[in-house]
mmCIF file of C-alpha atoms and ligand atoms in Angstrom:
data_model
loop_
_atom_site.group_PDB
_atom_site.id
_atom_site.type_symbol
_atom_site.label_atom_id
_atom_site.label_comp_id
_atom_site.label_asym_id
_atom_site.label_seq_id
_atom_site.Cartn_x
_atom_site.Cartn_y
_atom_site.Cartn_z
ATOM 1 C CA MET V 1 -32.497 -3.082 -5.985
ATOM 2 C CA SER V 2 -35.211 -0.714 -4.924
ATOM 3 C CA ILE V 3 -35.155 2.276 -2.668
ATOM 4 C CA LYS V 4 -37.862 2.930 -0.136
ATOM 5 C CA ALA V 5 -40.078 5.957 -0.669
ATOM 6 C CA PRO V 6 -38.074 7.733 -3.316
ATOM 7 C CA THR V 7 -38.659 11.443 -3.507
ATOM 8 C CA ARG V 8 -39.439 13.188 -6.757
ATOM 9 C CA ARG V 9 -35.856 14.401 -6.822
ATOM 10 C CA ASP V 10 -34.560 10.839 -6.445
ATOM 11 C CA PHE V 11 -36.813 9.751 -9.253
ATOM 12 C CA LEU V 12 -35.620 12.466 -11.591
ATOM 13 C CA ALA V 13 -31.983 11.849 -10.804
ATOM 14 C CA GLY V 14 -32.497 8.128 -11.329
ATOM 15 C CA ALA V 15 -34.326 8.514 -14.600
ATOM 16 C CA ALA V 16 -31.695 10.873 -15.953
ATOM 17 C CA GLY V 17 -28.922 8.377 -15.422
ATOM 18 C CA ALA V 18 -30.813 5.199 -16.250
ATOM 19 C CA GLY V 19 -28.767 2.569 -18.000
ATOM 20 C CA VAL V 20 -27.396 -0.921 -17.583
ATOM 21 C CA LEU V 21 -26.337 -2.541 -14.321
ATOM 22 C CA GLY V 22 -28.850 -0.851 -12.110
ATOM 23 C CA ALA V 23 -27.559 2.564 -12.998
ATOM 24 C CA ALA V 24 -30.979 4.066 -12.351
ATOM 25 C CA THR V 25 -30.849 3.265 -8.665
ATOM 26 C CA LEU V 26 -27.130 3.888 -8.387
ATOM 27 C CA SER V 27 -27.305 7.303 -9.922
ATOM 28 C CA SER V 28 -30.080 8.214 -7.537
ATOM 29 C CA LEU V 29 -27.441 7.855 -4.818
ATOM 30 C CA SER V 30 -26.160 11.292 -5.723
ATOM 31 C CA ALA V 31 -29.495 12.794 -4.709
ATOM 32 C CA PHE V 32 -29.108 11.739 -1.094
ATOM 33 C CA ALA V 33 -27.633 14.932 0.232
ATOM 34 C CA THR V 34 -28.836 15.349 3.789
ATOM 35 C CA PRO V 35 -28.658 18.395 6.075
ATOM 36 C CA ALA V 36 -25.928 16.606 8.033
ATOM 37 C CA SER V 37 -23.777 16.974 4.975
ATOM 38 C CA HIS V 38 -23.197 20.696 5.393
ATOM 39 C CA ARG V 39 -19.801 20.064 6.807
ATOM 40 C CA ALA V 40 -16.515 21.904 6.557
ATOM 41 C CA PRO V 41 -14.501 20.422 3.682
ATOM 42 C CA GLY V 42 -12.051 17.925 5.110
ATOM 43 C CA GLY V 43 -13.921 17.639 8.401
ATOM 44 C CA ARG V 44 -14.171 19.581 11.646
ATOM 45 C CA ALA V 45 -11.408 22.113 12.157
ATOM 46 C CA GLY V 46 -8.383 20.840 14.023
ATOM 47 C CA LEU V 47 -9.423 17.204 13.955
ATOM 48 C CA ILE V 48 -7.817 14.494 11.881
ATOM 49 C CA PRO V 49 -10.396 13.712 9.160
ATOM 50 C CA TYR V 50 -12.146 10.378 9.653
ATOM 51 C CA GLY V 51 -13.525 8.179 6.933
ATOM 52 C CA SER V 52 -14.534 4.711 5.881
ATOM 53 C CA ALA V 53 -14.551 2.309 2.990
ATOM 54 C CA VAL V 54 -18.042 2.070 1.507
ATOM 55 C CA ARG V 55 -20.032 -0.332 -0.666
ATOM 56 C CA ALA V 56 -22.090 1.311 -3.408
ATOM 57 C CA ASP V 57 -24.776 -1.382 -3.413
ATOM 58 C CA ALA V 58 -25.339 -1.074 0.320
ATOM 59 C CA LEU V 59 -25.515 2.710 0.083
ATOM 60 C CA VAL V 60 -28.376 2.291 -2.364
ATOM 61 C CA THR V 61 -30.347 -0.346 -0.471
ATOM 62 C CA ASP V 62 -29.630 0.435 3.181
ATOM 63 C CA VAL V 63 -30.895 3.842 4.284
ATOM 64 C CA ALA V 64 -29.626 3.603 7.872
ATOM 65 C CA TYR V 65 -26.138 2.699 6.660
ATOM 66 C CA ARG V 66 -26.162 5.549 4.176
ATOM 67 C CA GLU V 67 -27.189 8.015 6.877
ATOM 68 C CA ALA V 68 -24.494 6.745 9.208
ATOM 69 C CA ILE V 69 -21.889 7.264 6.476
ATOM 70 C CA VAL V 70 -23.079 10.811 5.791
ATOM 71 C CA THR V 71 -23.217 11.656 9.481
ATOM 72 C CA ASN V 72 -19.848 10.244 10.450
ATOM 73 C CA CYS V 73 -17.485 10.370 7.484
ATOM 74 C CA ASP V 74 -15.374 13.240 6.209
ATOM 75 C CA ILE V 75 -13.898 10.858 3.635
ATOM 76 C CA ILE V 76 -15.029 7.710 1.868
ATOM 77 C CA VAL V 77 -13.127 5.216 -0.261
ATOM 78 C CA ALA V 78 -14.583 2.564 -2.554
ATOM 79 C CA GLU V 79 -14.101 -0.895 -1.031
ATOM 80 C CA GLY V 80 -13.997 -2.451 -4.503
ATOM 81 C CA GLU V 81 -15.709 -0.222 -7.038
ATOM 82 C CA MET V 82 -12.538 1.424 -8.375
ATOM 83 C CA LYS V 83 -10.435 -1.723 -8.623
ATOM 84 C CA TRP V 84 -9.484 -3.117 -12.032
ATOM 85 C CA LEU V 85 -11.981 -5.965 -11.763
ATOM 86 C CA ASP V 86 -14.841 -3.543 -11.329
ATOM 87 C CA VAL V 87 -13.947 -0.700 -13.673
ATOM 88 C CA HIS V 88 -12.093 -2.578 -16.408
ATOM 89 C CA PRO V 89 -13.731 -6.024 -16.723
ATOM 90 C CA GLU V 90 -12.860 -6.500 -20.408
ATOM 91 C CA ARG V 91 -9.803 -5.351 -22.303
ATOM 92 C CA ASN V 92 -11.681 -2.703 -24.224
ATOM 93 C CA ALA V 93 -14.571 -2.068 -21.870
ATOM 94 C CA TYR V 94 -14.748 0.112 -18.811
ATOM 95 C CA ARG V 95 -17.686 0.118 -16.431
ATOM 96 C CA PHE V 96 -17.931 3.218 -14.280
ATOM 97 C CA GLU V 97 -21.506 3.191 -12.986
ATOM 98 C CA LYS V 98 -20.660 2.353 -9.393
ATOM 99 C CA ALA V 99 -17.496 4.424 -9.185
ATOM 100 C CA ASP V 100 -19.333 7.392 -10.696
ATOM 101 C CA ALA V 101 -22.189 6.953 -8.243
ATOM 102 C CA LEU V 102 -19.777 7.022 -5.318
ATOM 103 C CA VAL V 103 -17.990 10.122 -6.596
ATOM 104 C CA ASP V 104 -21.346 11.879 -7.089
ATOM 105 C CA PHE V 105 -22.604 10.758 -3.692
ATOM 106 C CA ALA V 106 -19.468 12.122 -2.037
ATOM 107 C CA ARG V 107 -19.689 15.442 -3.847
ATOM 108 C CA GLN V 108 -23.381 15.909 -3.095
ATOM 109 C CA ASN V 109 -22.758 15.314 0.583
ATOM 110 C CA GLY V 110 -19.590 17.381 0.938
ATOM 111 C CA ILE V 111 -17.556 14.263 1.634
ATOM 112 C CA GLU V 112 -14.068 13.756 0.215
ATOM 113 C CA ILE V 113 -13.400 10.574 -1.752
ATOM 114 C CA ARG V 114 -10.104 8.672 -2.033
ATOM 115 C CA GLY V 115 -9.182 6.474 -4.964
ATOM 116 C CA HIS V 116 -8.283 2.800 -4.448
ATOM 117 C CA THR V 117 -6.381 1.360 -6.345
ATOM 118 C CA LEU V 118 -4.431 1.502 -9.632
ATOM 119 C CA ALA V 119 -1.549 -0.959 -9.424
ATOM 120 C CA TRP V 120 -2.227 -4.033 -7.305
ATOM 121 C CA TYR V 121 -1.842 -7.760 -7.817
ATOM 122 C CA GLY V 122 -5.372 -8.426 -6.567
ATOM 123 C CA ALA V 123 -8.836 -7.992 -8.093
ATOM 124 C CA MET V 124 -7.449 -8.266 -11.617
ATOM 125 C CA PRO V 125 -9.858 -9.169 -14.435
ATOM 126 C CA ALA V 126 -9.142 -12.463 -16.213
ATOM 127 C CA TRP V 127 -8.249 -10.795 -19.512
ATOM 128 C CA THR V 128 -5.070 -9.307 -18.059
ATOM 129 C CA ALA V 129 -3.559 -12.808 -17.802
ATOM 130 C CA ALA V 130 -3.242 -12.767 -21.603
ATOM 131 C CA ILE V 131 -0.852 -9.796 -21.561
ATOM 132 C CA ASP V 132 2.340 -11.255 -23.003
ATOM 133 C CA SER V 133 4.967 -8.619 -23.595
ATOM 134 C CA ARG V 134 6.619 -5.746 -21.809
ATOM 135 C CA ALA V 135 5.287 -3.209 -24.290
ATOM 136 C CA GLU V 136 1.749 -4.518 -23.936
ATOM 137 C CA ALA V 137 1.916 -4.482 -20.140
ATOM 138 C CA GLU V 138 3.167 -0.915 -20.069
ATOM 139 C CA ALA V 139 0.546 0.219 -22.570
ATOM 140 C CA GLU V 140 -2.305 -1.432 -20.623
ATOM 141 C CA LEU V 141 -1.173 -0.052 -17.272
ATOM 142 C CA VAL V 142 -0.726 3.449 -18.642
ATOM 143 C CA VAL V 143 -4.008 3.532 -20.558
ATOM 144 C CA HIS V 144 -5.922 2.199 -17.562
ATOM 145 C CA ILE V 145 -4.483 4.850 -15.258
ATOM 146 C CA GLU V 146 -5.019 7.599 -17.818
ATOM 147 C CA THR V 147 -8.628 6.550 -18.319
ATOM 148 C CA VAL V 148 -9.576 6.168 -14.664
ATOM 149 C CA VAL V 149 -7.617 9.055 -13.175
ATOM 150 C CA SER V 150 -8.620 11.533 -15.895
ATOM 151 C CA ARG V 151 -12.295 10.647 -15.422
ATOM 152 C CA TYR V 152 -12.104 11.910 -11.829
ATOM 153 C CA ARG V 153 -9.406 14.552 -12.243
ATOM 154 C CA GLY V 154 -9.904 17.273 -9.689
ATOM 155 C CA GLN V 155 -12.436 15.157 -7.772
ATOM 156 C CA ILE V 156 -10.190 12.584 -6.119
ATOM 157 C CA PRO V 157 -7.542 14.397 -4.079
ATOM 158 C CA SER V 158 -5.679 11.244 -3.030
ATOM 159 C CA TRP V 159 -5.086 7.926 -4.810
ATOM 160 C CA ASP V 160 -3.719 4.634 -3.526
ATOM 161 C CA VAL V 161 -1.700 4.323 -6.711
ATOM 162 C CA VAL V 162 0.285 1.310 -5.543
ATOM 163 C CA ASN V 163 -1.214 -1.276 -3.225
ATOM 164 C CA GLU V 164 0.715 -4.021 -1.396
ATOM 165 C CA ALA V 165 3.922 -3.833 -3.421
ATOM 166 C CA LEU V 166 5.978 -6.139 -1.194
ATOM 167 C CA VAL V 167 5.825 -9.904 -0.758
ATOM 168 C CA ASP V 168 4.721 -11.216 2.631
ATOM 169 C CA TRP V 169 8.292 -11.768 3.843
ATOM 170 C CA PRO V 170 10.630 -9.570 1.778
ATOM 171 C CA GLU V 171 14.415 -9.779 1.761
ATOM 172 C CA ASP V 172 14.740 -6.225 0.584
ATOM 173 C CA ALA V 173 13.051 -3.598 -1.587
ATOM 174 C CA THR V 174 13.409 -5.792 -4.662
ATOM 175 C CA SER V 175 11.146 -8.463 -3.142
ATOM 176 C CA LEU V 176 8.061 -7.331 -4.996
ATOM 177 C CA ARG V 177 4.840 -9.296 -4.935
ATOM 178 C CA PRO V 178 4.407 -11.168 -8.194
ATOM 179 C CA SER V 179 1.731 -9.783 -10.485
ATOM 180 C CA ILE V 180 1.146 -9.306 -14.161
ATOM 181 C CA TRP V 181 3.030 -6.024 -13.696
ATOM 182 C CA THR V 182 6.169 -7.441 -12.103
ATOM 183 C CA ARG V 183 6.126 -10.284 -14.611
ATOM 184 C CA TRP V 184 6.572 -7.944 -17.574
ATOM 185 C CA LEU V 185 7.791 -4.677 -16.086
ATOM 186 C CA GLY V 186 9.686 -5.812 -12.993
ATOM 187 C CA ALA V 187 10.174 -2.989 -10.480
ATOM 188 C CA ASP V 188 9.550 -0.436 -13.243
ATOM 189 C CA TYR V 189 5.816 -0.770 -12.767
ATOM 190 C CA LEU V 190 6.070 1.431 -9.684
ATOM 191 C CA PRO V 191 7.535 4.541 -11.367
ATOM 192 C CA ILE V 192 5.351 3.958 -14.409
ATOM 193 C CA ALA V 193 2.176 3.933 -12.288
ATOM 194 C CA LEU V 194 3.205 6.859 -10.100
ATOM 195 C CA ARG V 195 4.441 9.058 -12.949
ATOM 196 C CA THR V 196 1.392 8.366 -15.080
ATOM 197 C CA THR V 197 -0.981 9.267 -12.243
ATOM 198 C CA ALA V 198 0.971 12.464 -11.533
ATOM 199 C CA ALA V 199 0.936 13.436 -15.202
ATOM 200 C CA VAL V 200 -2.816 12.948 -15.520
ATOM 201 C CA ASP V 201 -3.809 14.641 -12.249
ATOM 202 C CA PRO V 202 -0.936 16.777 -10.975
ATOM 203 C CA GLU V 203 -2.949 17.853 -7.921
ATOM 204 C CA THR V 204 -3.767 14.422 -6.555
ATOM 205 C CA ARG V 205 -1.711 13.011 -3.685
ATOM 206 C CA LEU V 206 0.079 9.807 -4.634
ATOM 207 C CA VAL V 207 -0.035 7.118 -1.970
ATOM 208 C CA LEU V 208 1.802 3.816 -1.653
ATOM 209 C CA ASN V 209 -0.403 1.631 0.526
ATOM 210 C CA GLU V 210 1.109 -1.234 2.550
ATOM 211 C CA TYR V 211 0.062 -3.703 5.261
ATOM 212 C CA ASP V 212 1.618 -5.730 8.117
ATOM 213 C CA VAL V 213 4.189 -3.211 9.296
ATOM 214 C CA GLU V 214 3.064 -2.785 12.867
ATOM 215 C CA PHE V 215 3.764 -6.025 14.734
ATOM 216 C CA ARG V 216 6.650 -7.694 16.570
ATOM 217 C CA GLY V 217 8.634 -10.421 14.835
ATOM 218 C CA ALA V 218 11.191 -11.129 12.118
ATOM 219 C CA ARG V 219 8.689 -10.975 9.266
ATOM 220 C CA PHE V 220 7.466 -7.556 10.333
ATOM 221 C CA ASP V 221 11.038 -6.278 10.865
ATOM 222 C CA ALA V 222 11.772 -7.409 7.320
ATOM 223 C CA ARG V 223 8.675 -5.667 5.974
ATOM 224 C CA ARG V 224 9.473 -2.366 7.695
ATOM 225 C CA LYS V 225 13.052 -2.473 6.442
ATOM 226 C CA ALA V 226 12.071 -3.310 2.875
ATOM 227 C CA LEU V 227 9.380 -0.614 2.834
ATOM 228 C CA VAL V 228 11.815 2.114 3.869
ATOM 229 C CA GLN V 229 14.313 0.885 1.267
ATOM 230 C CA LEU V 230 11.620 0.955 -1.378
ATOM 231 C CA LEU V 231 10.582 4.498 -0.458
ATOM 232 C CA ARG V 232 14.224 5.635 -0.527
ATOM 233 C CA SER V 233 14.827 4.066 -3.904
ATOM 234 C CA LEU V 234 11.778 5.845 -5.327
ATOM 235 C CA ARG V 235 12.944 9.119 -3.810
ATOM 236 C CA ASP V 236 16.496 8.632 -5.135
ATOM 237 C CA ARG V 237 15.072 8.294 -8.636
ATOM 238 C CA ASP V 238 12.793 11.333 -8.238
ATOM 239 C CA VAL V 239 9.692 9.234 -8.620
ATOM 240 C CA PRO V 240 6.695 11.304 -7.455
ATOM 241 C CA LEU V 241 5.146 10.077 -4.197
ATOM 242 C CA HIS V 242 3.475 12.017 -1.398
ATOM 243 C CA ALA V 243 2.418 9.595 1.260
ATOM 244 C CA VAL V 244 2.494 6.130 2.723
ATOM 245 C CA GLY V 245 -0.798 4.475 3.530
ATOM 246 C CA LEU V 246 -0.716 2.196 6.540
ATOM 247 C CA GLN V 247 -3.547 -0.224 5.946
ATOM 248 C CA SER V 248 -3.676 -1.030 9.667
ATOM 249 C CA HIS V 249 -5.580 -4.300 9.634
ATOM 250 C CA LEU V 250 -4.702 -4.970 13.264
ATOM 251 C CA PHE V 251 -4.626 -8.558 14.469
ATOM 252 C CA ALA V 252 -5.762 -8.531 18.058
ATOM 253 C CA ASP V 253 -3.586 -11.551 18.897
ATOM 254 C CA ARG V 254 -0.321 -10.098 17.533
ATOM 255 C CA ALA V 255 1.925 -7.883 19.638
ATOM 256 C CA LEU V 256 2.428 -4.327 18.465
ATOM 257 C CA ASP V 257 6.082 -3.358 17.941
ATOM 258 C CA ARG V 258 6.081 0.215 19.258
ATOM 259 C CA GLU V 259 9.763 0.868 18.614
ATOM 260 C CA GLY V 260 9.747 -0.788 15.200
ATOM 261 C CA LEU V 261 6.678 1.111 14.033
ATOM 262 C CA GLN V 262 7.872 4.431 15.408
ATOM 263 C CA SER V 263 11.254 4.006 13.781
ATOM 264 C CA LEU V 264 9.528 3.285 10.459
ATOM 265 C CA LEU V 265 7.420 6.412 10.860
ATOM 266 C CA ARG V 266 10.470 8.541 11.659
ATOM 267 C CA ASP V 267 12.096 7.253 8.474
ATOM 268 C CA VAL V 268 8.945 8.015 6.495
ATOM 269 C CA ALA V 269 8.835 11.526 7.964
ATOM 270 C CA SER V 270 12.520 12.090 7.163
ATOM 271 C CA LEU V 271 11.683 11.338 3.537
ATOM 272 C CA GLU V 272 9.054 14.089 3.814
ATOM 273 C CA LEU V 273 6.237 11.689 3.120
ATOM 274 C CA ASP V 274 2.853 12.016 4.802
ATOM 275 C CA VAL V 275 1.189 9.126 6.583
ATOM 276 C CA LEU V 276 -2.431 8.043 6.250
ATOM 277 C CA ILE V 277 -4.211 5.302 8.118
ATOM 278 C CA THR V 278 -6.186 3.830 5.256
ATOM 279 C CA GLU V 279 -7.920 0.571 6.252
ATOM 280 C CA LEU V 280 -8.066 0.309 10.029
ATOM 281 C CA ASP V 281 -9.977 -2.569 11.571
ATOM 282 C CA VAL V 282 -9.280 -4.993 14.402
ATOM 283 C CA ILE V 283 -9.375 -8.659 13.484
ATOM 284 C CA ASP V 284 -11.107 -10.358 16.379
ATOM 285 C CA ASP V 285 -11.335 -14.012 15.305
ATOM 286 C CA ARG V 286 -9.169 -15.196 18.222
ATOM 287 C CA LEU V 287 -10.634 -12.929 20.893
ATOM 288 C CA PRO V 288 -13.076 -14.184 23.549
ATOM 289 C CA GLY V 289 -16.715 -14.437 22.526
ATOM 290 C CA ASP V 290 -18.112 -12.200 25.267
ATOM 291 C CA ILE V 291 -19.111 -9.033 23.450
ATOM 292 C CA GLY V 292 -18.354 -6.497 26.167
ATOM 293 C CA GLU V 293 -14.923 -7.966 26.696
ATOM 294 C CA ARG V 294 -14.275 -8.302 22.984
ATOM 295 C CA ASP V 295 -15.273 -4.731 22.152
ATOM 296 C CA GLY V 296 -13.042 -3.500 24.968
ATOM 297 C CA ARG V 297 -10.081 -5.506 23.677
ATOM 298 C CA VAL V 298 -10.663 -4.291 20.117
ATOM 299 C CA ALA V 299 -10.723 -0.682 21.290
ATOM 300 C CA GLY V 300 -7.586 -1.270 23.373
ATOM 301 C CA VAL V 301 -5.666 -2.636 20.377
ATOM 302 C CA ALA V 302 -6.626 0.431 18.339
ATOM 303 C CA ARG V 303 -5.755 2.775 21.192
ATOM 304 C CA ASP V 304 -2.222 1.341 21.529
ATOM 305 C CA TYR V 305 -1.785 1.541 17.780
ATOM 306 C CA LEU V 306 -3.064 5.092 17.338
ATOM 307 C CA GLU V 307 -1.003 6.282 20.281
ATOM 308 C CA THR V 308 2.112 4.708 18.795
ATOM 309 C CA VAL V 309 1.502 6.345 15.424
ATOM 310 C CA CYS V 310 0.346 9.736 16.683
ATOM 311 C CA GLU V 311 3.343 10.149 18.985
ATOM 312 C CA VAL V 312 5.543 10.371 15.890
ATOM 313 C CA VAL V 313 3.359 11.741 13.086
ATOM 314 C CA ARG V 314 -0.032 13.298 12.634
ATOM 315 C CA PRO V 315 -1.826 11.059 10.137
ATOM 316 C CA LYS V 316 -3.469 13.055 7.356
ATOM 317 C CA ALA V 317 -6.552 10.905 7.744
ATOM 318 C CA ILE V 318 -7.861 7.914 9.645
ATOM 319 C CA LEU V 319 -10.059 5.576 7.609
ATOM 320 C CA THR V 320 -11.542 2.300 8.749
ATOM 321 C CA TRP V 321 -12.215 -0.508 6.268
ATOM 322 C CA GLY V 322 -15.945 -0.168 6.691
ATOM 323 C CA LEU V 323 -18.026 1.759 9.204
ATOM 324 C CA SER V 324 -20.240 -0.940 10.662
ATOM 325 C CA ASP V 325 -19.849 -4.628 11.441
ATOM 326 C CA ARG V 326 -22.833 -5.058 9.094
ATOM 327 C CA TYR V 327 -20.467 -4.706 6.125
ATOM 328 C CA THR V 328 -16.953 -6.000 6.700
ATOM 329 C CA TRP V 329 -14.497 -8.075 4.712
ATOM 330 C CA VAL V 330 -13.133 -9.712 7.903
ATOM 331 C CA PRO V 331 -15.322 -12.880 8.016
ATOM 332 C CA THR V 332 -14.340 -13.767 4.456
ATOM 333 C CA TYR V 333 -10.802 -14.446 5.689
ATOM 334 C CA PHE V 334 -10.966 -14.499 9.495
ATOM 335 C CA LYS V 335 -14.215 -16.152 10.517
ATOM 336 C CA ARG V 336 -14.573 -17.018 14.197
ATOM 337 C CA HIS V 337 -14.612 -20.692 15.173
ATOM 338 C CA ASP V 338 -17.474 -20.160 17.630
ATOM 339 C CA GLY V 339 -19.709 -18.987 14.776
ATOM 340 C CA MET V 340 -20.251 -15.561 16.339
ATOM 341 C CA PRO V 341 -20.081 -12.597 13.959
ATOM 342 C CA ASN V 342 -16.865 -10.587 13.825
ATOM 343 C CA ARG V 343 -16.881 -7.111 15.412
ATOM 344 C CA PRO V 344 -13.895 -5.313 13.821
ATOM 345 C CA LEU V 345 -15.366 -1.847 13.118
ATOM 346 C CA PRO V 346 -16.408 1.328 15.008
ATOM 347 C CA PHE V 347 -20.168 0.696 14.729
ATOM 348 C CA ASP V 348 -21.927 -2.576 15.448
ATOM 349 C CA ALA V 349 -24.259 -4.353 13.046
ATOM 350 C CA ASP V 350 -27.165 -2.244 14.389
ATOM 351 C CA LEU V 351 -25.172 0.902 13.631
ATOM 352 C CA GLU V 352 -24.605 1.676 17.304
ATOM 353 C CA PRO V 353 -21.192 3.155 18.150
ATOM 354 C CA LYS V 354 -18.749 0.865 19.980
ATOM 355 C CA PRO V 355 -15.745 1.673 22.188
ATOM 356 C CA LEU V 356 -13.572 1.619 19.043
ATOM 357 C CA PHE V 357 -15.497 4.642 17.784
ATOM 358 C CA ASP V 358 -14.694 6.580 20.973
ATOM 359 C CA VAL V 359 -11.020 5.728 20.671
ATOM 360 C CA ILE V 360 -10.878 7.030 17.099
ATOM 361 C CA GLU V 361 -12.728 10.188 18.127
ATOM 362 C CA GLU V 362 -10.265 10.701 20.950
ATOM 363 C CA PHE V 363 -7.205 10.395 18.735
ATOM 364 C CA ARG V 364 -8.622 12.621 16.036
ATOM 365 C CA GLY V 365 -8.335 15.507 18.462
ATOM 366 C CA LYS V 366 -5.797 14.417 21.017
ATOM 367 C CA PHE V 367 -2.646 15.411 19.188
ATOM 368 C CA ALA V 368 -4.169 18.351 17.315
ATOM 369 C CA SER V 369 -2.095 20.990 19.085
ATOM 370 C CA ARG V 370 1.152 19.027 18.939
ATOM 371 C CA TRP V 371 1.331 18.699 15.184
ATOM 372 C CA THR V 372 1.269 21.591 12.812
ATOM 373 C CA ARG V 373 1.746 19.904 9.474
HETATM 374 C C1 XIL X 401 -10.954 -6.297 0.046
HETATM 375 C C2 XIL X 401 -12.435 -5.961 0.101
HETATM 376 O O1 XIL X 401 -12.766 -5.537 1.380
HETATM 377 C C3 XIL X 401 -13.227 -7.163 -0.269
HETATM 378 O O2 XIL X 401 -14.606 -6.839 -0.313
HETATM 379 C C4 XIL X 401 -12.741 -7.664 -1.616
HETATM 380 O O3 XIL X 401 -13.385 -8.803 -1.960
HETATM 381 C C5 XIL X 401 -11.260 -7.951 -1.607
HETATM 382 O O4 XIL X 401 -10.576 -6.793 -1.197
HETATM 383 N N1 XIL X 401 -6.350 -4.736 1.559
HETATM 384 C C6 XIL X 401 -6.803 -3.895 0.566
HETATM 385 C C7 XIL X 401 -8.215 -3.903 0.184
HETATM 386 O O5 XIL X 401 -6.047 -3.037 0.092
HETATM 387 O O6 XIL X 401 -8.418 -3.586 -1.168
HETATM 388 C C8 XIL X 401 -8.845 -5.250 0.501
HETATM 389 O O7 XIL X 401 -10.238 -5.109 0.266
HETATM 390 C C9 XIL X 401 -8.579 -5.654 1.926
HETATM 391 C C10 XIL X 401 -7.108 -5.781 2.163
#
């Protein structure tokens, strides 16, 4: 990877951090503080902070993308760079170059950074499959969380500690998605992960991040019900938890369940938990090809969703899972049959804002006066 026209400052920063895995170029990321970065911490006053998932490699190689992130984001979150697979590839080896670079980049630009994620079934390195006792599983989970969270203590104010705890179609709160953690620790992995994170960084907000809770249908009813039960059971046992993350991968061809979602959010609020929108995008694989029509439909789906949420709670943040259609996970799973590129994000592949961007901007301010907390 090379960076166009590096300044002397870039060069010095790069040389200072030179190491394996392209660390020289990655560490130079921290030197890209631009004037646009002199922002109020947490974003413009009165507005819900907006942010995006980012890719460290693209921030290094793609200047226009990097500038768009700095200009538009109050918050960033690593799309993959803080997952187990990335930071803990071998049992006794951690690899923090990319995560460090993102944390530095955020700090240098006055952007907040969220952590994602500590206890998930996905993106697990192969070595974890060899864990073969309860004691070993607990020790590995705890040491991992201690190592990662302590490295960024005081720098990551909010962690997705638990990601996607429930199976696709749960019966109740005990229907946990199978993982190396449930295999050896059962449901105990949740309090272990949450308590360990809280012990290591008592200031960070602990988030349980979940998906597919916004649509109409029996599966989504079951997911909403199981999620509330799970939150209650954690609360009943005094397990520390501050917020629920709604991933909000919105499928344009599924019907939103306004009542179901609002009832979930009222339950979440009654448990005194905050709500964050953590991974918003609109999955457009089944929408018409015409771009004007498609962008309008995508924005409309997000508008209905944000209105439904914001009528009941003021989300602490709205993050999309990527800023620009140039870098999106959507085609990996939801490629269009007509071969046209997906358009799930607020900026198009040329980094021009789309109607979805305007909708997010509108909702960031719309309910500002209604909500005080
Ligand atoms: C996805 C990333 O976007 C991909 O790049 C990666 O290969 C797999 O994970 N829900 C989550 C995210 O919580 O971590 C997932 O991110 C998308 C779905």
